[in-house]
PDB file of C-alpha atoms and ligand atoms in Angstrom:
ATOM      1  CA  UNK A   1    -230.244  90.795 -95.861  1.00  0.00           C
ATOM      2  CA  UNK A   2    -226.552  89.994 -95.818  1.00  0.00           C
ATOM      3  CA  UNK A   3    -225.123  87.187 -97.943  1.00  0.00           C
ATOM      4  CA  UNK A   4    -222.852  84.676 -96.366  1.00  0.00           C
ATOM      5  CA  UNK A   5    -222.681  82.059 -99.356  1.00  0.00           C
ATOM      6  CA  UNK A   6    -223.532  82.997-103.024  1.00  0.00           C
ATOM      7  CA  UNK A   7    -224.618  80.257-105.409  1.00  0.00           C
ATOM      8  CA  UNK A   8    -221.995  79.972-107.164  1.00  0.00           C
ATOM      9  CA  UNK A   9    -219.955  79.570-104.118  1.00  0.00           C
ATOM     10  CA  UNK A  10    -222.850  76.819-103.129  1.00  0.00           C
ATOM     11  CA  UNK A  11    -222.994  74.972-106.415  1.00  0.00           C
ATOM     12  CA  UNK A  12    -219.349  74.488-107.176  1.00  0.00           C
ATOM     13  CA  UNK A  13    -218.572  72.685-103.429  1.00  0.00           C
ATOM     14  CA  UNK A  14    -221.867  70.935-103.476  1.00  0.00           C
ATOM     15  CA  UNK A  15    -219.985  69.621-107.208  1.00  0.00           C
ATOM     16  CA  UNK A  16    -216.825  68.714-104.894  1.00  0.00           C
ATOM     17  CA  UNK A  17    -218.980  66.613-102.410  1.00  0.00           C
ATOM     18  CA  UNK A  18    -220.532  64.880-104.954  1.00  0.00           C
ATOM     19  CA  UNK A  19    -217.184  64.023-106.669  1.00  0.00           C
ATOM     20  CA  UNK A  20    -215.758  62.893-102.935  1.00  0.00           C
ATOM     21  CA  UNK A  21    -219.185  60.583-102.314  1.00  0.00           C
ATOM     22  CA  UNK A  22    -219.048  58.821-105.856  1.00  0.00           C
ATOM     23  CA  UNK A  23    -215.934  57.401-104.789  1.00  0.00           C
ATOM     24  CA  UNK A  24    -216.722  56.698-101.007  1.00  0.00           C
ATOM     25  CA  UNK A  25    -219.931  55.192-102.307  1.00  0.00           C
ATOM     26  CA  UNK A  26    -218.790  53.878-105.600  1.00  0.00           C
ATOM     27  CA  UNK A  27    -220.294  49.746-106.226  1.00  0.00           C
ATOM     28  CA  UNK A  28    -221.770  49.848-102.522  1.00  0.00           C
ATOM     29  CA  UNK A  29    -225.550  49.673-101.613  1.00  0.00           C
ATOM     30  CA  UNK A  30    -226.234  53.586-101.411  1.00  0.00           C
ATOM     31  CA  UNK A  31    -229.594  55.255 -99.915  1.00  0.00           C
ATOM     32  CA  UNK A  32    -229.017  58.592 -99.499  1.00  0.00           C
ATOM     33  CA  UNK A  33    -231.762  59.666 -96.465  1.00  0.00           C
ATOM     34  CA  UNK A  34    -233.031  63.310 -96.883  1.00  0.00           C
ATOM     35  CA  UNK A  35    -233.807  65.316 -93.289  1.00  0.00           C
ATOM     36  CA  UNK A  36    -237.575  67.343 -94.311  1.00  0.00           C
ATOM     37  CA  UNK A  37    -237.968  70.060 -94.825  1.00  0.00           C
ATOM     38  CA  UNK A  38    -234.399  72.049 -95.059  1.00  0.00           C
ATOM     39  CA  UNK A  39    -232.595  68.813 -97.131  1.00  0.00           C
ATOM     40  CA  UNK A  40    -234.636  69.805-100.176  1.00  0.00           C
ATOM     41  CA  UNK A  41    -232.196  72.409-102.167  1.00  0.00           C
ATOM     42  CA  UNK A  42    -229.250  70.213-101.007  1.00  0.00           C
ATOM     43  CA  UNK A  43    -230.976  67.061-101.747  1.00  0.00           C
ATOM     44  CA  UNK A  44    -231.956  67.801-104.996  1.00  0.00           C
ATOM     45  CA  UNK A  45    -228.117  69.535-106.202  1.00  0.00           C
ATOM     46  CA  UNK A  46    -226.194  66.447-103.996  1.00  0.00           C
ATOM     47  CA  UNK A  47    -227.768  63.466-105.945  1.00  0.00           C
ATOM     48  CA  UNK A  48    -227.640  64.412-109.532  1.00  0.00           C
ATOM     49  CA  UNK A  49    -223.877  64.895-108.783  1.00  0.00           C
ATOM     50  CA  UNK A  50    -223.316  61.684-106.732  1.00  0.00           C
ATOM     51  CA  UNK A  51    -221.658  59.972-109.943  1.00  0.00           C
ATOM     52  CA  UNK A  52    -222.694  56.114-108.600  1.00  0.00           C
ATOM     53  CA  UNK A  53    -226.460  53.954-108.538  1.00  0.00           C
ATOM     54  CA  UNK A  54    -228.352  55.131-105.251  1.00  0.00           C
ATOM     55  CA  UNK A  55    -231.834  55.189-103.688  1.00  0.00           C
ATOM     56  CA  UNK A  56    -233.387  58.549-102.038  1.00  0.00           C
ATOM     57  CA  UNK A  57    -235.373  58.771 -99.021  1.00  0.00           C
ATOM     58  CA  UNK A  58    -236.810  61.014 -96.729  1.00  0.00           C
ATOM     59  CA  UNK A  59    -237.466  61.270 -92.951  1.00  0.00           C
ATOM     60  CA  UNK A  60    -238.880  64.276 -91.515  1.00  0.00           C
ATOM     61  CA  UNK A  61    -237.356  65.531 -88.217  1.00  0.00           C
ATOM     62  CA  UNK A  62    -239.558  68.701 -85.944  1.00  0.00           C
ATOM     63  CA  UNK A  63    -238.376  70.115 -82.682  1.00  0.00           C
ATOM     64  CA  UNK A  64    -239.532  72.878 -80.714  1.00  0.00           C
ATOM     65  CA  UNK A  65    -237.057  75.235 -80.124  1.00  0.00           C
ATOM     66  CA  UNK A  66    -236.078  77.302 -77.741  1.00  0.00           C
ATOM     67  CA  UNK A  67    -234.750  77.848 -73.945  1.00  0.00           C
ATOM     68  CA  UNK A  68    -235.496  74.602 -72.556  1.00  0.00           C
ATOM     69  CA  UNK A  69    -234.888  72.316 -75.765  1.00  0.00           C
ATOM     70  CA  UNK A  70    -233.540  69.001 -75.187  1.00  0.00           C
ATOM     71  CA  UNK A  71    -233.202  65.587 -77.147  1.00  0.00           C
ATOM     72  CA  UNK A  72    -236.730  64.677 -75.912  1.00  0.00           C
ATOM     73  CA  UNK A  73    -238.371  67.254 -77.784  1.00  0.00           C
ATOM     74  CA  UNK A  74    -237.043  65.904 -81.227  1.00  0.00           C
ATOM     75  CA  UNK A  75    -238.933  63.793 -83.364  1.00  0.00           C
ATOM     76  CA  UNK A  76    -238.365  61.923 -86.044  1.00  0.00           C
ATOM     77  CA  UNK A  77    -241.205  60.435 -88.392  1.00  0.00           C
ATOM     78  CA  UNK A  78    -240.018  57.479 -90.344  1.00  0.00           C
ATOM     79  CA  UNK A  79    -243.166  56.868 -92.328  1.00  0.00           C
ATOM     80  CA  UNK A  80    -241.798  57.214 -95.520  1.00  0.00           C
ATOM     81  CA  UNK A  81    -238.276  55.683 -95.262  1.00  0.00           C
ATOM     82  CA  UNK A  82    -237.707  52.849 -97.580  1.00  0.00           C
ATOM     83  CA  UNK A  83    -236.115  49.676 -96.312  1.00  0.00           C
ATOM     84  CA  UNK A  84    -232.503  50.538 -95.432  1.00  0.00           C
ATOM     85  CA  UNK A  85    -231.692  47.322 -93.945  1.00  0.00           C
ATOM     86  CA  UNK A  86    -228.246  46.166 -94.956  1.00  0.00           C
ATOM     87  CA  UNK A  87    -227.398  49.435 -96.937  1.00  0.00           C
ATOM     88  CA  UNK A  88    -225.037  52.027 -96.989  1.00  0.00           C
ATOM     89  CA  UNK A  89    -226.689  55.241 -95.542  1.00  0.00           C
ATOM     90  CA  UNK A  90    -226.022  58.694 -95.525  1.00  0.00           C
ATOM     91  CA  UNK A  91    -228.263  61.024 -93.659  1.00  0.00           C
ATOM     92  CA  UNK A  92    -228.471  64.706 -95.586  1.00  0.00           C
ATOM     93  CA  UNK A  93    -229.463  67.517 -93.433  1.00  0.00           C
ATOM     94  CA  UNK A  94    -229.355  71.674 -93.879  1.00  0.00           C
ATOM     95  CA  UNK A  95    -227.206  72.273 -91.020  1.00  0.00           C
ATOM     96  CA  UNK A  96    -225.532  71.024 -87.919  1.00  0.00           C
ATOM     97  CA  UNK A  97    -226.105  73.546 -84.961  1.00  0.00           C
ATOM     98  CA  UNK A  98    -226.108  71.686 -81.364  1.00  0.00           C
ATOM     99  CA  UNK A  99    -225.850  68.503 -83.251  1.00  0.00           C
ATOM    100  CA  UNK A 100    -229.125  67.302 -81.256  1.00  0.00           C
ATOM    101  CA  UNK A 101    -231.068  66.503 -84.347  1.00  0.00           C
ATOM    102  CA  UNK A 102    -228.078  64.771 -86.289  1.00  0.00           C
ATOM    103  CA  UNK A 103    -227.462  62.356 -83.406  1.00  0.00           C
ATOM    104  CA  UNK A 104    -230.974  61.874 -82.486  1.00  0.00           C
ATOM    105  CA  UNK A 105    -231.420  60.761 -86.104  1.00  0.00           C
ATOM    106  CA  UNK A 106    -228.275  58.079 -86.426  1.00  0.00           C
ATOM    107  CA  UNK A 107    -229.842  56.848 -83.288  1.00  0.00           C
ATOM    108  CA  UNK A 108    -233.321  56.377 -85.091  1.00  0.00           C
ATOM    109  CA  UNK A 109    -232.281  54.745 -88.383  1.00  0.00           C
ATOM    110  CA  UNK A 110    -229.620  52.785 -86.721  1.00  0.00           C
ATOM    111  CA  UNK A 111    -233.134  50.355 -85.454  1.00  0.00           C
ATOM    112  CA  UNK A 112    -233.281  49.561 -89.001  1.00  0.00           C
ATOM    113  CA  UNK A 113    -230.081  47.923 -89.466  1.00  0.00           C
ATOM    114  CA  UNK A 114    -228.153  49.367 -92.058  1.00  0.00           C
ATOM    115  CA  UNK A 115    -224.934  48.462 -93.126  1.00  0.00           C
ATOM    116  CA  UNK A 116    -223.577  51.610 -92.293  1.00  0.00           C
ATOM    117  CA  UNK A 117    -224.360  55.356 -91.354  1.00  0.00           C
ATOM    118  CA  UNK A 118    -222.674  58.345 -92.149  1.00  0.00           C
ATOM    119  CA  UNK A 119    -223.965  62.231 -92.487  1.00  0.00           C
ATOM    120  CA  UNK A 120    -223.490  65.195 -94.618  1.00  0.00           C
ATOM    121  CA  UNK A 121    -224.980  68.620 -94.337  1.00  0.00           C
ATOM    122  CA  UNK A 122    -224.290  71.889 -95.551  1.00  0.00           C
ATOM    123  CA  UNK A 123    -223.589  73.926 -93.403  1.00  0.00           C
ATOM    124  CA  UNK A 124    -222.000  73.549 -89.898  1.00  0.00           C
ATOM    125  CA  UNK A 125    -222.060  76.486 -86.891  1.00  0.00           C
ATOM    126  CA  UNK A 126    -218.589  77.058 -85.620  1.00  0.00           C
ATOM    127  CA  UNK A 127    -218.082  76.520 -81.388  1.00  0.00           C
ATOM    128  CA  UNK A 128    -221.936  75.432 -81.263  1.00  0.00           C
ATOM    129  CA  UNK A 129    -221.988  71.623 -80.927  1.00  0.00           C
ATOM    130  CA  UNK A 130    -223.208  70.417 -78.097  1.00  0.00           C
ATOM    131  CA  UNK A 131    -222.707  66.362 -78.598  1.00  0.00           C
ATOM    132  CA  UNK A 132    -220.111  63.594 -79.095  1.00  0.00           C
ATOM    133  CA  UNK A 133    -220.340  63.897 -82.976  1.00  0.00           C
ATOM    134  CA  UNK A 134    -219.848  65.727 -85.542  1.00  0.00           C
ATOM    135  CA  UNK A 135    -221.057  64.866 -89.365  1.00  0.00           C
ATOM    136  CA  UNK A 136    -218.867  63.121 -91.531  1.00  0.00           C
ATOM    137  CA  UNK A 137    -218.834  65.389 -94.585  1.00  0.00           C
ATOM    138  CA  UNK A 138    -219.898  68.970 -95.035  1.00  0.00           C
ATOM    139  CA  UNK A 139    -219.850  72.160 -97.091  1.00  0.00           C
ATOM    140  CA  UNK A 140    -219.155  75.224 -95.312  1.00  0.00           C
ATOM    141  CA  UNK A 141    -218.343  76.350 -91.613  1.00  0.00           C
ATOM    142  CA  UNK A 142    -219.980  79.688 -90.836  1.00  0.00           C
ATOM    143  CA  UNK A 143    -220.289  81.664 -87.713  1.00  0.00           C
ATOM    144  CA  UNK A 144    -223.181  81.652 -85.091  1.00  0.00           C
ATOM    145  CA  UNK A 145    -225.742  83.533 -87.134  1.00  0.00           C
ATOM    146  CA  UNK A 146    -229.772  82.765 -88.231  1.00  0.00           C
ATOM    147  CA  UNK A 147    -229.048  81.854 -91.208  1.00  0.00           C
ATOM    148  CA  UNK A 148    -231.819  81.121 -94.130  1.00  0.00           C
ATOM    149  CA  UNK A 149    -232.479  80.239 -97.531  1.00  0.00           C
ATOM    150  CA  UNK A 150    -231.500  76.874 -99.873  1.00  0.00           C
ATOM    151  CA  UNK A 151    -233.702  74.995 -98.034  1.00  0.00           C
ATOM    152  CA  UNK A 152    -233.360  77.451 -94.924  1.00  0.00           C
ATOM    153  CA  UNK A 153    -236.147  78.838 -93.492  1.00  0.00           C
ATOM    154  CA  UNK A 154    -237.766  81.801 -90.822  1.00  0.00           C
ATOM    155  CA  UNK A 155    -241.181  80.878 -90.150  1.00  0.00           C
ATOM    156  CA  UNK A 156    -241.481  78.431 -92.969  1.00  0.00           C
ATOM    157  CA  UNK A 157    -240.152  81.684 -95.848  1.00  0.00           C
ATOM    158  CA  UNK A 158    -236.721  82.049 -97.831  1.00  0.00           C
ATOM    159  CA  UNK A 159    -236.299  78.460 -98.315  1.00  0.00           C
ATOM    160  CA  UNK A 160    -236.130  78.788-101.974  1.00  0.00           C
ATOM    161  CA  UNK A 161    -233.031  81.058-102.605  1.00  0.00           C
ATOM    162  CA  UNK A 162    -230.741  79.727-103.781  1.00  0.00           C
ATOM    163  CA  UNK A 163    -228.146  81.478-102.053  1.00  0.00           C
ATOM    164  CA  UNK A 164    -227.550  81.529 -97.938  1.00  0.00           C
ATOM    165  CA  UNK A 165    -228.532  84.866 -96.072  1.00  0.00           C
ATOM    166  CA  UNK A 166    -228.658  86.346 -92.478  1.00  0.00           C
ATOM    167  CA  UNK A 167    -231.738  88.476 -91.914  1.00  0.00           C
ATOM    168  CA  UNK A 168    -230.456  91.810 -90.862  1.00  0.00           C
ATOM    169  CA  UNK A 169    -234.026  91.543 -88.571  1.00  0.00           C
ATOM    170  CA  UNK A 170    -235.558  88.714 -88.299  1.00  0.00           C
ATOM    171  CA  UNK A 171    -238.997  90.379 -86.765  1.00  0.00           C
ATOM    172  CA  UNK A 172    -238.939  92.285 -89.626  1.00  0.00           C
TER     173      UNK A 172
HETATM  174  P1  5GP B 201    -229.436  71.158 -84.059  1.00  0.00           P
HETATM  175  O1  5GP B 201    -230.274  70.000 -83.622  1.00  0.00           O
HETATM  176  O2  5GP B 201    -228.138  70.760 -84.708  1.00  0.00           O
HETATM  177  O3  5GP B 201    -229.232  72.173 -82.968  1.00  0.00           O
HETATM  178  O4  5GP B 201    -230.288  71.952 -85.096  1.00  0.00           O
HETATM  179  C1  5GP B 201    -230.494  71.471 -86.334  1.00  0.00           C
HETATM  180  C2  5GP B 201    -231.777  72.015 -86.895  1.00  0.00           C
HETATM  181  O5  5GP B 201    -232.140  73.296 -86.347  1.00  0.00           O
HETATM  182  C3  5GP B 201    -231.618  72.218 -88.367  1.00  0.00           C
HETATM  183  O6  5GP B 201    -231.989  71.050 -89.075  1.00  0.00           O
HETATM  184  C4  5GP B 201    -232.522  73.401 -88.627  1.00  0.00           C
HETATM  185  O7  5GP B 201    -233.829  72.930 -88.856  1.00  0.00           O
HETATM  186  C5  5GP B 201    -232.516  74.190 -87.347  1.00  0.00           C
HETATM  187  N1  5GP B 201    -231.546  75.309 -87.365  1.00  0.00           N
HETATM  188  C6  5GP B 201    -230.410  75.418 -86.637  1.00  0.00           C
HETATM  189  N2  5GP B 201    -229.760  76.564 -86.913  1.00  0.00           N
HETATM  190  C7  5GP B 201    -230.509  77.196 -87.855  1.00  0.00           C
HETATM  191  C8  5GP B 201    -230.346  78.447 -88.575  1.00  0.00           C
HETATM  192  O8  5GP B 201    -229.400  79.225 -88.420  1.00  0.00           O
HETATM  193  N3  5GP B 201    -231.307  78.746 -89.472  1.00  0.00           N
HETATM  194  C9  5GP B 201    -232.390  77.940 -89.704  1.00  0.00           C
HETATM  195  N4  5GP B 201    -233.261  78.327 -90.608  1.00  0.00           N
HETATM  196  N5  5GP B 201    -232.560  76.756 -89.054  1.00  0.00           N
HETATM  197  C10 5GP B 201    -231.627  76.393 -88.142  1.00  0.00           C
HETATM  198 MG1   MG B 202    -233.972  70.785 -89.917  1.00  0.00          MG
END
């Protein structure tokens, strides 16, 4: 496996984010909205650096991926998001690829009426996007690789590392 982001490299621009968000955020009605299952590394580093009051959430997004996938295949299950209705929300997801799930998301929580929506994630795949926006914040730019680990997964494994990897193999 090849590393791509170390943890140090991770925790010290996750710090930065944090920093940037406690004053974007600072005295405003704050729910940050986790994307299950990849948010969960980020998720948990973000918020105890987000230096201002806030409320956590989680939605769970699935697709099925793969030659023919389209923004009809996404779904997003919004069981167990908390009333956002009239709050400041910022969506926090593992990584923007095509940008399909991102903007299928805003366009699911916007039916809720919050006072705003904005969205961070990690990691974002250069020359990949394949939609009309692009996430407001975000950590690191890498190249268009499988990548895995902090929250990052291949069939469900690697998530918990805290460091991001490309699998020299993935069938392996
Ligand atoms: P998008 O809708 O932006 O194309 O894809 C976003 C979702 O696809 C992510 O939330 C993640 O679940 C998955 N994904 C995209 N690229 C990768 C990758 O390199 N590694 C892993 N593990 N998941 C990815
Ligand atoms: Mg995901």
């Amino acid at each position: 496996m090849q590393r791509l982001v170390d943890e140090t490299a991770i925790q010290q621009r996750v710090r930065e984010l944090g920093e940037q968000l406690s004053e974007v955020y600072r005295d405003r009605p704050l729910t940050v909205v986790g994307v299950l299952t990849g948010c969960m590394l980020f998720l948990a580093d973000l918020v105890r650096v987000i230096d201002t009051p806030h409320r956590i959430g989680v939605v769970h997004a699935s697709s099925y991926r793969g030659k023919t996938t389209t923004a009809g295949d996404l779904r997003v299950d919004t069981n167990l998001l908390p009333d956002i209705r009239d709050r400041d929300v910022l969506i926090i997801d593992d990584i923007f690829d095509t940008g399909k799930t991102i903007e299928k998301l805003v366009e699911s929580l916007k039916t809720f009426e919050p006072r705003s929506i904005r969205t961070a994630v990690l990691l974002v795949k250069e020359g990949r996007s394949e939609v009309a926006i692009a996430p407001d914040f975000h950590c690191f730019e890498i190249p268009d690789a499988f990548v895995i680990g902090y929250g990052l997964d291949y069939n469900d494994d690697y998530r918990h590392l805290p460091f991001i990897g490309v699998l020299d193999d993935p069938q392996a």
